């Protein structure tokens, strides 16, 4: 059998794309290998969103080139956002690559692999990005008890710093019926925690139904008996409607966890980002969420050093973080992206200033996390078991406050033997920096 390896980088949305391609290759009779050495072809499904992601993709390509030079693999195929965005540069600067596949040709991956294996000439397959498959059979790469449900592709928000609309196109939603059908199939195959994703989940359905329909979709997903947790990622603050907040609050299966990438709080900075709100309106929203959804965990991401960000505007952001006390927070220094309006703005900020501002935010957040964790001691939380360390006799799991591969974990002891995917009540007894400690 022809052996294929896959390295998928970047966000969960890209991971779903990889799972769709793997299923097509598996159905076509290829052997999907978890080992790189010995593969006839290795597919690198890249991210090209920010500089760090691009560097990671290029490093992986160069690493596979070393395998190829050593005769351990035969072909290198690059898919994903980097190939969609920089096809000419990859072809010119990375001659080790045998095929460059645009997002619109993911659905043709079987033919592309066959062509690549049968020729010595580099193959470039760039189709219409709108042809990117939104759903289909997937070969899951997540643990058997949790998985992603991608409900839309692309983005129509056009934030000035972001290249996603140019890479993946305008937002294209799936129908409610299509999403529910896939969710039922995932649940039938053992998925207990369903993670709903899109570039902007709160805009879901706007293109199909004329108005956002996430609240209706979530209501239908909650009817799927085998699902125990439904988690929502990538919400936008201006689209957290009362209808959506009410559904999150009342439906027991929906994790009281809101991923809300605010990026900033200063109105002028947000306007230059082509985003909405200001410190006053965002503070009101945070208070509203905490009032309407008891125990809600709010996660956000911020950008420091956006073009023109003054010391006063950064100070406002730092004060906002201290005031709101987000449960989870990630901070990134601004990265000018090719072809985006923000990259052409005046008053670009020095890299060391951007990084230093981000470090100040994260230093402040560290103290907030410790304070929040201290407040959880003595409370009993529902936990999903992720694993067990036989050397320490300790289990690891996550509460509703922790998205997999993003947030923290809870380590706990149990008198009973527990399998991954088991849900159990755990009493919090202590914490270790970002992670909790407890006992079943």
Short mmCIF file of C-alpha atoms in Angstrom, two decimals:
data_model
loop_
_atom_site.label_atom_id
_atom_site.label_comp_id
_atom_site.label_asym_id
_atom_site.label_seq_id
_atom_site.Cartn_x
_atom_site.Cartn_y
_atom_site.Cartn_z
CA UNK A 1 0.00 0.00 0.00
CA UNK A 2 1.08 3.54 -0.69
CA UNK A 3 1.88 5.15 2.66
CA UNK A 4 0.83 8.75 3.40
CA UNK A 5 1.80 10.92 6.38
CA UNK A 6 0.10 14.13 7.48
CA UNK A 7 1.32 17.07 9.55
CA UNK A 8 -1.48 19.54 10.26
CA UNK A 9 -0.63 22.95 11.71
CA UNK A 10 -2.62 25.91 12.94
CA UNK A 11 -6.20 26.26 14.07
CA UNK A 12 -8.97 23.69 14.61
CA UNK A 13 -10.62 24.82 11.35
CA UNK A 14 -7.48 23.75 9.50
CA UNK A 15 -7.49 20.49 11.45
CA UNK A 16 -10.99 19.72 10.16
CA UNK A 17 -9.73 20.33 6.61
CA UNK A 18 -6.96 17.80 7.28
CA UNK A 19 -9.47 15.24 8.60
CA UNK A 20 -11.58 15.59 5.45
CA UNK A 21 -8.52 14.97 3.26
CA UNK A 22 -7.39 12.01 5.37
CA UNK A 23 -10.81 10.37 5.00
CA UNK A 24 -10.64 10.68 1.21
CA UNK A 25 -7.16 9.18 1.14
CA UNK A 26 -8.19 6.36 3.48
CA UNK A 27 -11.26 5.56 1.36
CA UNK A 28 -9.04 5.47 -1.75
CA UNK A 29 -6.91 2.73 -0.21
CA UNK A 30 -3.88 4.66 0.96
CA UNK A 31 -2.27 3.65 4.25
CA UNK A 32 -2.37 6.57 6.68
CA UNK A 33 0.80 6.44 8.74
CA UNK A 34 1.51 8.01 12.12
CA UNK A 35 5.23 7.82 11.34
CA UNK A 36 6.98 10.09 8.86
CA UNK A 37 9.86 7.78 7.98
CA UNK A 38 8.92 5.36 5.23
CA UNK A 39 6.09 7.43 3.76
CA UNK A 40 5.68 7.70 0.03
CA UNK A 41 4.33 11.21 0.52
CA UNK A 42 3.96 13.58 3.44
CA UNK A 43 1.25 16.25 3.38
CA UNK A 44 1.97 19.40 5.38
CA UNK A 45 -1.34 21.18 5.99
CA UNK A 46 -0.09 24.65 6.78
CA UNK A 47 -1.26 27.77 8.57
CA UNK A 48 -0.29 31.15 7.12
CA UNK A 49 -2.11 33.52 9.44
CA UNK A 50 0.70 35.34 11.27
CA UNK A 51 4.51 35.38 11.14
CA UNK A 52 4.97 32.71 13.84
CA UNK A 53 2.61 30.36 11.98
CA UNK A 54 4.40 30.94 8.69
CA UNK A 55 7.76 30.24 10.29
CA UNK A 56 6.41 27.03 11.83
CA UNK A 57 5.12 25.90 8.42
CA UNK A 58 8.41 26.65 6.69
CA UNK A 59 10.38 24.89 9.45
CA UNK A 60 8.23 21.78 8.96
CA UNK A 61 8.74 21.88 5.19
CA UNK A 62 12.50 22.15 5.66
CA UNK A 63 12.46 19.29 8.16
CA UNK A 64 10.60 17.10 5.65
CA UNK A 65 13.15 18.14 3.03
CA UNK A 66 15.85 16.62 5.25
CA UNK A 67 13.84 13.37 5.40
CA UNK A 68 13.54 13.46 1.61
CA UNK A 69 17.28 14.06 1.12
CA UNK A 70 17.98 11.12 3.41
CA UNK A 71 15.69 8.91 1.31
CA UNK A 72 13.23 8.35 4.14
CA UNK A 73 10.29 9.89 2.26
CA UNK A 74 9.67 10.39 -1.44
CA UNK A 75 7.36 13.37 -1.92
CA UNK A 76 6.36 16.55 -0.06
CA UNK A 77 2.89 18.02 -0.62
CA UNK A 78 1.97 21.40 0.89
CA UNK A 79 -1.69 22.27 1.50
CA UNK A 80 -3.52 24.83 3.64
CA UNK A 81 -3.36 28.59 4.07
CA UNK A 82 0.35 29.03 3.32
CA UNK A 83 0.04 27.32 -0.07
CA UNK A 84 -3.10 29.33 -0.87
CA UNK A 85 -1.42 32.59 0.08
CA UNK A 86 2.19 32.12 -1.08
CA UNK A 87 2.13 29.59 -3.90
CA UNK A 88 4.64 31.46 -6.08
CA UNK A 89 7.07 32.01 -3.21
CA UNK A 90 6.92 28.33 -2.15
CA UNK A 91 7.57 27.21 -5.72
CA UNK A 92 10.53 29.56 -6.06
CA UNK A 93 12.14 29.35 -2.62
CA UNK A 94 11.38 25.76 -1.57
CA UNK A 95 12.28 23.55 -4.55
CA UNK A 96 12.07 20.48 -2.31
CA UNK A 97 8.25 20.76 -2.42
CA UNK A 98 6.69 18.42 -5.00
CA UNK A 99 3.10 19.75 -4.93
CA UNK A 100 1.42 22.97 -3.85
CA UNK A 101 -2.31 22.57 -3.25
CA UNK A 102 -4.70 25.49 -2.81
CA UNK A 103 -7.66 25.23 -0.47
CA UNK A 104 -10.09 24.84 -3.36
CA UNK A 105 -8.37 21.62 -4.40
CA UNK A 106 -8.50 19.85 -1.02
CA UNK A 107 -11.39 17.80 -2.35
CA UNK A 108 -9.14 16.49 -5.16
CA UNK A 109 -6.38 15.36 -2.82
CA UNK A 110 -6.50 11.71 -3.98
CA UNK A 111 -5.86 12.62 -7.63
CA UNK A 112 -3.21 15.14 -6.61
CA UNK A 113 -1.32 12.56 -4.52
CA UNK A 114 -1.46 10.06 -7.40
CA UNK A 115 -0.20 12.65 -9.88
CA UNK A 116 2.58 13.77 -7.54
CA UNK A 117 3.79 10.20 -7.03
CA UNK A 118 3.90 9.54 -10.77
CA UNK A 119 5.85 12.58 -11.97
CA UNK A 120 9.13 14.34 -11.30
CA UNK A 121 7.79 17.80 -12.14
CA UNK A 122 6.39 20.02 -9.36
CA UNK A 123 2.60 20.16 -9.36
CA UNK A 124 0.63 23.35 -8.64
CA UNK A 125 -3.09 22.80 -8.03
CA UNK A 126 -4.82 26.05 -7.11
CA UNK A 127 -8.59 26.09 -7.58
CA UNK A 128 -11.39 28.36 -6.46
CA UNK A 129 -11.18 28.75 -2.68
CA UNK A 130 -14.97 28.58 -2.54
CA UNK A 131 -14.64 24.94 -3.64
CA UNK A 132 -13.10 24.06 -0.27
CA UNK A 133 -15.26 21.24 1.15
CA UNK A 134 -17.28 22.36 4.18
CA UNK A 135 -18.22 18.87 5.34
CA UNK A 136 -18.04 15.18 4.50
CA UNK A 137 -16.54 12.00 5.89
CA UNK A 138 -13.69 12.75 8.32
CA UNK A 139 -10.89 10.66 9.77
CA UNK A 140 -10.80 12.19 13.24
CA UNK A 141 -7.42 13.17 14.66
CA UNK A 142 -8.81 14.17 18.06
CA UNK A 143 -9.38 11.71 20.93
CA UNK A 144 -12.42 9.50 20.39
CA UNK A 145 -14.60 11.41 22.89
CA UNK A 146 -14.26 15.00 21.61
CA UNK A 147 -14.25 16.57 18.17
CA UNK A 148 -14.87 19.72 16.17
CA UNK A 149 -17.95 20.74 14.21
CA UNK A 150 -17.11 23.38 11.61
CA UNK A 151 -20.33 25.25 10.87
CA UNK A 152 -19.00 27.82 8.37
CA UNK A 153 -15.96 28.65 6.28
CA UNK A 154 -14.33 31.98 5.48
CA UNK A 155 -14.99 35.36 7.05
CA UNK A 156 -16.79 38.55 6.03
CA UNK A 157 -15.66 40.75 8.93
CA UNK A 158 -12.59 42.21 7.17
CA UNK A 159 -10.66 43.25 10.26
CA UNK A 160 -7.83 45.40 8.91
CA UNK A 161 -5.07 43.23 10.42
CA UNK A 162 -6.43 39.91 9.18
CA UNK A 163 -5.75 38.06 5.91
CA UNK A 164 -8.36 35.32 6.40
CA UNK A 165 -10.97 36.79 3.99
CA UNK A 166 -8.36 36.97 1.22
CA UNK A 167 -7.09 33.46 2.00
CA UNK A 168 -10.36 31.62 2.63
CA UNK A 169 -12.96 33.93 1.09
CA UNK A 170 -16.19 35.38 2.39
CA UNK A 171 -18.19 33.51 5.03
CA UNK A 172 -20.14 30.50 3.81
CA UNK A 173 -22.44 28.82 6.32
CA UNK A 174 -23.68 25.26 6.27
CA UNK A 175 -27.37 24.64 6.78
CA UNK A 176 -28.66 23.86 10.25
CA UNK A 177 -29.76 20.44 8.95
CA UNK A 178 -26.26 19.66 7.65
CA UNK A 179 -24.61 20.63 10.93
CA UNK A 180 -27.07 18.61 13.03
CA UNK A 181 -26.69 15.57 10.79
CA UNK A 182 -22.91 15.61 11.18
CA UNK A 183 -23.16 16.21 14.92
CA UNK A 184 -25.44 13.17 15.28
CA UNK A 185 -22.96 11.04 13.34
CA UNK A 186 -20.10 12.23 15.55
CA UNK A 187 -22.13 11.45 18.68
CA UNK A 188 -22.99 7.99 17.35
CA UNK A 189 -19.26 7.39 16.89
CA UNK A 190 -18.46 8.24 20.51
CA UNK A 191 -18.05 12.02 20.59
CA UNK A 192 -19.29 13.39 23.93
CA UNK A 193 -17.81 16.91 23.77
CA UNK A 194 -18.64 18.80 20.58
CA UNK A 195 -16.67 21.98 19.88
CA UNK A 196 -18.45 24.34 17.50
CA UNK A 197 -16.07 26.36 15.33
CA UNK A 198 -16.00 28.89 12.50
CA UNK A 199 -14.00 32.05 11.93
CA UNK A 200 -16.91 33.91 13.57
CA UNK A 201 -19.47 31.50 15.02
CA UNK A 202 -21.77 34.34 16.07
CA UNK A 203 -22.26 35.33 12.43
CA UNK A 204 -23.32 31.79 11.50
CA UNK A 205 -26.33 31.62 9.17
CA UNK A 206 -26.36 35.30 8.21
CA UNK A 207 -25.52 34.50 4.57
CA UNK A 208 -28.11 31.70 4.32
CA UNK A 209 -31.00 32.95 6.43
CA UNK A 210 -30.56 36.73 6.40
CA UNK A 211 -29.83 36.82 10.15
CA UNK A 212 -27.54 35.03 12.62
CA UNK A 213 -28.85 31.61 13.59
CA UNK A 214 -26.29 30.27 16.07
CA UNK A 215 -28.87 30.26 18.86
CA UNK A 216 -31.20 28.08 16.78
CA UNK A 217 -28.41 25.71 15.78
CA UNK A 218 -27.29 25.31 19.40
CA UNK A 219 -30.86 24.56 20.47
CA UNK A 220 -31.02 21.72 17.92
CA UNK A 221 -27.58 20.37 18.88
CA UNK A 222 -28.63 20.20 22.53
CA UNK A 223 -31.35 17.71 21.54
CA UNK A 224 -28.71 15.13 20.55
CA UNK A 225 -28.91 12.73 23.48
CA UNK A 226 -25.37 11.32 23.38
CA UNK A 227 -23.66 14.71 23.55
CA UNK A 228 -22.75 15.81 27.08
CA UNK A 229 -20.86 19.06 26.43
CA UNK A 230 -21.19 21.59 23.62
CA UNK A 231 -18.48 24.24 23.54
CA UNK A 232 -18.50 27.36 21.35
CA UNK A 233 -15.34 29.06 20.09
CA UNK A 234 -14.66 32.36 18.31
CA UNK A 235 -17.59 34.62 19.25
CA UNK A 236 -17.62 38.32 18.38
CA UNK A 237 -18.82 40.77 21.06
CA UNK A 238 -21.18 42.82 18.87
CA UNK A 239 -23.08 39.66 17.89
CA UNK A 240 -23.67 38.20 21.34
CA UNK A 241 -27.40 38.77 21.13
CA UNK A 242 -29.83 38.33 23.99
CA UNK A 243 -31.23 35.28 22.19
CA UNK A 244 -27.79 33.67 22.07
CA UNK A 245 -26.97 34.56 25.69
CA UNK A 246 -30.29 33.08 26.82
CA UNK A 247 -29.60 29.78 25.01
CA UNK A 248 -26.11 29.52 26.51
CA UNK A 249 -27.52 30.25 29.96
CA UNK A 250 -30.45 27.83 29.92
CA UNK A 251 -29.12 24.81 28.02
CA UNK A 252 -27.35 22.47 30.43
CA UNK A 253 -25.23 20.85 27.74
CA UNK A 254 -23.67 24.13 26.61
CA UNK A 255 -20.45 24.83 28.49
CA UNK A 256 -20.62 28.18 30.27
CA UNK A 257 -17.49 29.18 28.40
CA UNK A 258 -17.32 32.03 25.92
CA UNK A 259 -14.31 32.53 23.68
CA UNK A 260 -14.48 36.22 22.85
CA UNK A 261 -11.47 37.64 20.93
CA UNK A 262 -11.78 41.34 21.80
CA UNK A 263 -8.31 42.38 20.51
CA UNK A 264 -8.46 45.76 22.31
CA UNK A 265 -10.73 48.00 24.36
CA UNK A 266 -9.84 51.47 23.12
CA UNK A 267 -12.48 52.78 20.71
CA UNK A 268 -10.02 54.50 18.39
CA UNK A 269 -7.79 51.43 18.11
CA UNK A 270 -10.81 49.18 17.52
CA UNK A 271 -12.05 51.52 14.80
CA UNK A 272 -8.68 51.30 13.02
CA UNK A 273 -9.02 47.51 13.30
CA UNK A 274 -12.48 47.76 11.66
CA UNK A 275 -13.98 46.40 14.85
CA UNK A 276 -16.69 47.70 17.12
CA UNK A 277 -17.08 48.97 20.66
CA UNK A 278 -15.02 50.74 23.27
CA UNK A 279 -14.05 50.21 26.89
CA UNK A 280 -17.44 51.31 28.21
CA UNK A 281 -19.51 49.06 25.93
CA UNK A 282 -17.20 46.06 26.34
CA UNK A 283 -17.20 46.42 30.14
CA UNK A 284 -21.00 46.51 30.06
CA UNK A 285 -21.03 43.34 27.95
CA UNK A 286 -18.68 41.48 30.33
CA UNK A 287 -20.86 42.46 33.28
CA UNK A 288 -23.98 41.40 31.38
CA UNK A 289 -22.52 37.98 30.58
CA UNK A 290 -21.52 37.37 34.18
CA UNK A 291 -24.92 38.48 35.40
CA UNK A 292 -26.94 36.41 32.91
CA UNK A 293 -24.72 33.29 32.86
CA UNK A 294 -23.69 32.41 36.43
CA UNK A 295 -20.18 30.98 36.62
CA UNK A 296 -19.37 31.86 33.01
CA UNK A 297 -15.73 31.52 31.99
CA UNK A 298 -14.71 34.30 29.61
CA UNK A 299 -11.65 33.80 27.43
CA UNK A 300 -10.24 36.54 25.23
CA UNK A 301 -7.28 37.41 23.01
CA UNK A 302 -5.68 40.82 22.70
CA UNK A 303 -3.29 42.54 20.30
CA UNK A 304 -0.63 44.94 21.55
CA UNK A 305 1.26 47.38 19.37
CA UNK A 306 -1.35 47.86 16.67
CA UNK A 307 -0.29 50.74 14.38
CA UNK A 308 -0.80 54.04 16.15
CA UNK A 309 -1.41 52.54 19.60
CA UNK A 310 -0.29 55.27 22.01
CA UNK A 311 1.02 54.79 25.51
CA UNK A 312 -2.29 56.12 26.79
CA UNK A 313 -4.28 53.64 24.71
CA UNK A 314 -2.11 50.77 25.86
CA UNK A 315 -2.52 51.92 29.49
CA UNK A 316 -6.28 51.86 28.98
CA UNK A 317 -6.02 48.26 27.74
CA UNK A 318 -3.88 47.26 30.72
CA UNK A 319 -6.35 48.85 33.14
CA UNK A 320 -9.24 47.10 31.36
CA UNK A 321 -7.56 43.71 31.83
CA UNK A 322 -7.07 44.37 35.54
CA UNK A 323 -10.67 45.54 35.93
CA UNK A 324 -12.42 42.74 34.03
CA UNK A 325 -10.24 39.89 35.36
CA UNK A 326 -10.68 37.56 32.39
CA UNK A 327 -10.62 33.86 33.27
CA UNK A 328 -8.35 33.05 30.32
CA UNK A 329 -6.38 35.48 28.18
CA UNK A 330 -3.86 35.30 25.37
CA UNK A 331 -1.93 38.32 24.10
CA UNK A 332 -0.16 38.70 20.76
CA UNK A 333 2.07 41.47 19.50
CA UNK A 334 0.76 42.92 16.24
CA UNK A 335 2.06 41.22 13.10
CA UNK A 336 1.79 43.20 9.81
CA UNK A 337 0.34 40.82 7.24
CA UNK A 338 0.90 41.09 3.49
CA UNK A 339 -2.03 42.64 1.65
CA UNK A 340 -3.91 43.81 4.75
CA UNK A 341 -4.91 47.47 5.23
CA UNK A 342 -3.26 47.63 8.67
CA UNK A 343 0.15 46.81 7.20
CA UNK A 344 -0.02 50.11 5.25
CA UNK A 345 -1.11 52.25 8.20
CA UNK A 346 1.25 54.97 9.41
CA UNK A 347 2.80 54.94 12.89
CA UNK A 348 3.92 51.31 12.87
CA UNK A 349 5.34 50.42 16.29
CA UNK A 350 8.78 48.98 16.99
CA UNK A 351 8.84 45.23 17.57
CA UNK A 352 10.45 45.45 21.01
CA UNK A 353 7.74 47.89 22.15
CA UNK A 354 4.97 45.60 20.88
CA UNK A 355 6.47 42.59 22.61
CA UNK A 356 7.11 44.47 25.87
CA UNK A 357 3.51 45.66 26.02
CA UNK A 358 2.30 42.09 25.51
CA UNK A 359 4.56 40.88 28.31
CA UNK A 360 3.13 43.48 30.67
CA UNK A 361 -0.41 42.30 29.90
CA UNK A 362 0.50 38.66 30.47
CA UNK A 363 2.34 39.45 33.71
CA UNK A 364 -0.82 41.14 34.96
CA UNK A 365 -2.99 38.24 33.78
CA UNK A 366 -0.82 35.73 35.64
CA UNK A 367 -1.79 37.30 38.96
CA UNK A 368 -5.46 37.28 37.93
CA UNK A 369 -5.29 33.56 37.07
CA UNK A 370 -3.80 32.75 40.47
CA UNK A 371 -6.54 34.79 42.15
CA UNK A 372 -9.26 33.03 40.13
CA UNK A 373 -7.79 29.59 40.85
CA UNK A 374 -7.61 30.38 44.57
CA UNK A 375 -11.34 31.17 44.50
CA UNK A 376 -12.07 27.72 43.02
CA UNK A 377 -10.53 25.79 45.94
CA UNK A 378 -13.24 23.84 47.73
CA UNK A 379 -15.61 23.83 44.78
CA UNK A 380 -16.72 20.66 43.00
CA UNK A 381 -16.62 20.77 39.22
CA UNK A 382 -17.63 18.35 36.49
CA UNK A 383 -14.51 17.08 34.74
CA UNK A 384 -13.88 15.06 31.59
CA UNK A 385 -10.97 12.63 31.96
CA UNK A 386 -8.21 13.14 29.37
CA UNK A 387 -5.54 10.74 30.61
CA UNK A 388 -3.73 8.92 33.41
CA UNK A 389 -0.09 8.89 34.51
CA UNK A 390 0.69 5.46 36.03
CA UNK A 391 3.96 6.72 37.51
CA UNK A 392 2.27 9.34 39.69
CA UNK A 393 -1.15 7.63 39.89
CA UNK A 394 -2.75 10.91 38.85
CA UNK A 395 -5.46 11.59 36.28
CA UNK A 396 -5.66 14.64 34.07
CA UNK A 397 -8.86 16.23 32.88
CA UNK A 398 -10.63 19.45 32.00
CA UNK A 399 -13.50 21.39 33.51
CA UNK A 400 -16.06 23.34 31.48
CA UNK A 401 -13.59 26.22 31.82
CA UNK A 402 -10.94 24.50 29.70
CA UNK A 403 -11.04 24.00 25.95
CA UNK A 404 -8.77 21.14 24.83
CA UNK A 405 -5.31 22.10 23.58
CA UNK A 406 -5.96 25.76 24.47
CA UNK A 407 -6.52 26.19 28.18
CA UNK A 408 -5.36 24.56 31.40
CA UNK A 409 -6.17 21.25 33.05
CA UNK A 410 -6.95 19.71 36.41
CA UNK A 411 -4.81 16.92 37.89
CA UNK A 412 -6.64 14.72 40.36
CA UNK A 413 -6.58 11.45 42.23
CA UNK A 414 -9.32 8.83 42.17
CA UNK A 415 -9.94 5.57 44.02
CA UNK A 416 -11.66 4.19 40.93
CA UNK A 417 -10.14 3.34 37.57
CA UNK A 418 -11.32 5.88 34.98
CA UNK A 419 -11.24 5.77 31.19
CA UNK A 420 -10.58 8.81 28.96
CA UNK A 421 -13.87 10.45 28.08
CA UNK A 422 -15.44 9.67 31.47
CA UNK A 423 -17.23 12.56 33.15
CA UNK A 424 -16.74 12.76 36.91
CA UNK A 425 -17.16 15.27 39.74
CA UNK A 426 -13.84 16.53 41.13
CA UNK A 427 -13.31 18.67 44.21
CA UNK A 428 -10.65 21.36 43.73
CA UNK A 429 -8.09 21.18 46.54
CA UNK A 430 -5.21 23.32 45.23
CA UNK A 431 -3.65 24.79 42.11
CA UNK A 432 -0.27 24.92 40.39
CA UNK A 433 0.01 28.18 38.46
CA UNK A 434 -2.46 27.87 35.56
CA UNK A 435 -3.66 24.35 36.44
CA UNK A 436 -5.94 23.02 39.16
CA UNK A 437 -5.40 20.10 41.52
CA UNK A 438 -8.19 18.00 42.99
CA UNK A 439 -9.65 14.67 44.03
CA UNK A 440 -12.55 12.70 42.60
#
